[in-house]
């Protein structure tokens, strides 16, 4: 029983770090797109 609990805890923590990484990547992509869009509109003016 104890081993199973430890495994599930480890899995949860790894899932959290993975989701945190994905959130960071999504935020970075969104910020980059916003920058690109602003740059393109600036160039078009």
PDB file of C-alpha atoms in Angstrom:
ATOM      1  CA  UNK A   1       0.000   0.000   0.000  1.00  0.00           C
ATOM      2  CA  UNK A   2       2.694   2.465   1.006  1.00  0.00           C
ATOM      3  CA  UNK A   3       4.652   1.989  -2.243  1.00  0.00           C
ATOM      4  CA  UNK A   4       1.540   2.696  -4.331  1.00  0.00           C
ATOM      5  CA  UNK A   5       0.905   5.931  -2.427  1.00  0.00           C
ATOM      6  CA  UNK A   6       4.479   7.111  -2.981  1.00  0.00           C
ATOM      7  CA  UNK A   7       4.237   6.311  -6.693  1.00  0.00           C
ATOM      8  CA  UNK A   8       0.989   8.265  -7.098  1.00  0.00           C
ATOM      9  CA  UNK A   9       2.486  11.234  -5.247  1.00  0.00           C
ATOM     10  CA  UNK A  10       5.550  11.194  -7.520  1.00  0.00           C
ATOM     11  CA  UNK A  11       3.321  10.962 -10.599  1.00  0.00           C
ATOM     12  CA  UNK A  12       1.195  13.910  -9.427  1.00  0.00           C
ATOM     13  CA  UNK A  13       4.246  16.107  -8.826  1.00  0.00           C
ATOM     14  CA  UNK A  14       5.699  15.267 -12.260  1.00  0.00           C
ATOM     15  CA  UNK A  15       2.320  16.016 -13.907  1.00  0.00           C
ATOM     16  CA  UNK A  16       2.221  19.386 -12.145  1.00  0.00           C
ATOM     17  CA  UNK A  17       5.701  20.334 -13.369  1.00  0.00           C
ATOM     18  CA  UNK A  18       4.787  19.267 -16.919  1.00  0.00           C
ATOM     19  CA  UNK A  19       1.561  21.307 -16.889  1.00  0.00           C
ATOM     20  CA  UNK A  20       3.487  24.276 -15.466  1.00  0.00           C
ATOM     21  CA  UNK A  21       5.966  24.008 -18.341  1.00  0.00           C
ATOM     22  CA  UNK A  22       3.165  23.866 -20.914  1.00  0.00           C
ATOM     23  CA  UNK A  23       1.520  26.922 -19.361  1.00  0.00           C
ATOM     24  CA  UNK A  24       4.843  28.776 -19.543  1.00  0.00           C
ATOM     25  CA  UNK A  25       5.306  27.792 -23.196  1.00  0.00           C
ATOM     26  CA  UNK A  26       1.747  28.893 -24.065  1.00  0.00           C
ATOM     27  CA  UNK A  27       2.301  32.242 -22.353  1.00  0.00           C
ATOM     28  CA  UNK A  28       5.600  32.707 -24.187  1.00  0.00           C
ATOM     29  CA  UNK A  29       3.985  31.902 -27.552  1.00  0.00           C
ATOM     30  CA  UNK A  30       1.093  34.299 -26.866  1.00  0.00           C
ATOM     31  CA  UNK A  31       3.497  37.070 -25.843  1.00  0.00           C
ATOM     32  CA  UNK A  32       5.643  36.426 -28.927  1.00  0.00           C
ATOM     33  CA  UNK A  33       2.582  36.549 -31.209  1.00  0.00           C
ATOM     34  CA  UNK A  34       1.482  39.817 -29.613  1.00  0.00           C
ATOM     35  CA  UNK A  35       4.961  41.241 -30.191  1.00  0.00           C
ATOM     36  CA  UNK A  36       4.930  40.067 -33.819  1.00  0.00           C
ATOM     37  CA  UNK A  37       1.466  41.487 -34.419  1.00  0.00           C
ATOM     38  CA  UNK A  38       2.493  44.850 -32.948  1.00  0.00           C
ATOM     39  CA  UNK A  39       5.657  44.840 -35.063  1.00  0.00           C
ATOM     40  CA  UNK A  40       3.736  43.992 -38.258  1.00  0.00           C
ATOM     41  CA  UNK A  41       1.137  46.735 -37.679  1.00  0.00           C
ATOM     42  CA  UNK A  42       4.004  49.144 -36.952  1.00  0.00           C
ATOM     43  CA  UNK A  43       5.681  48.184 -40.241  1.00  0.00           C
ATOM     44  CA  UNK A  44       2.414  48.514 -42.201  1.00  0.00           C
ATOM     45  CA  UNK A  45       1.883  52.065 -40.933  1.00  0.00           C
TER      46      UNK A  45
END
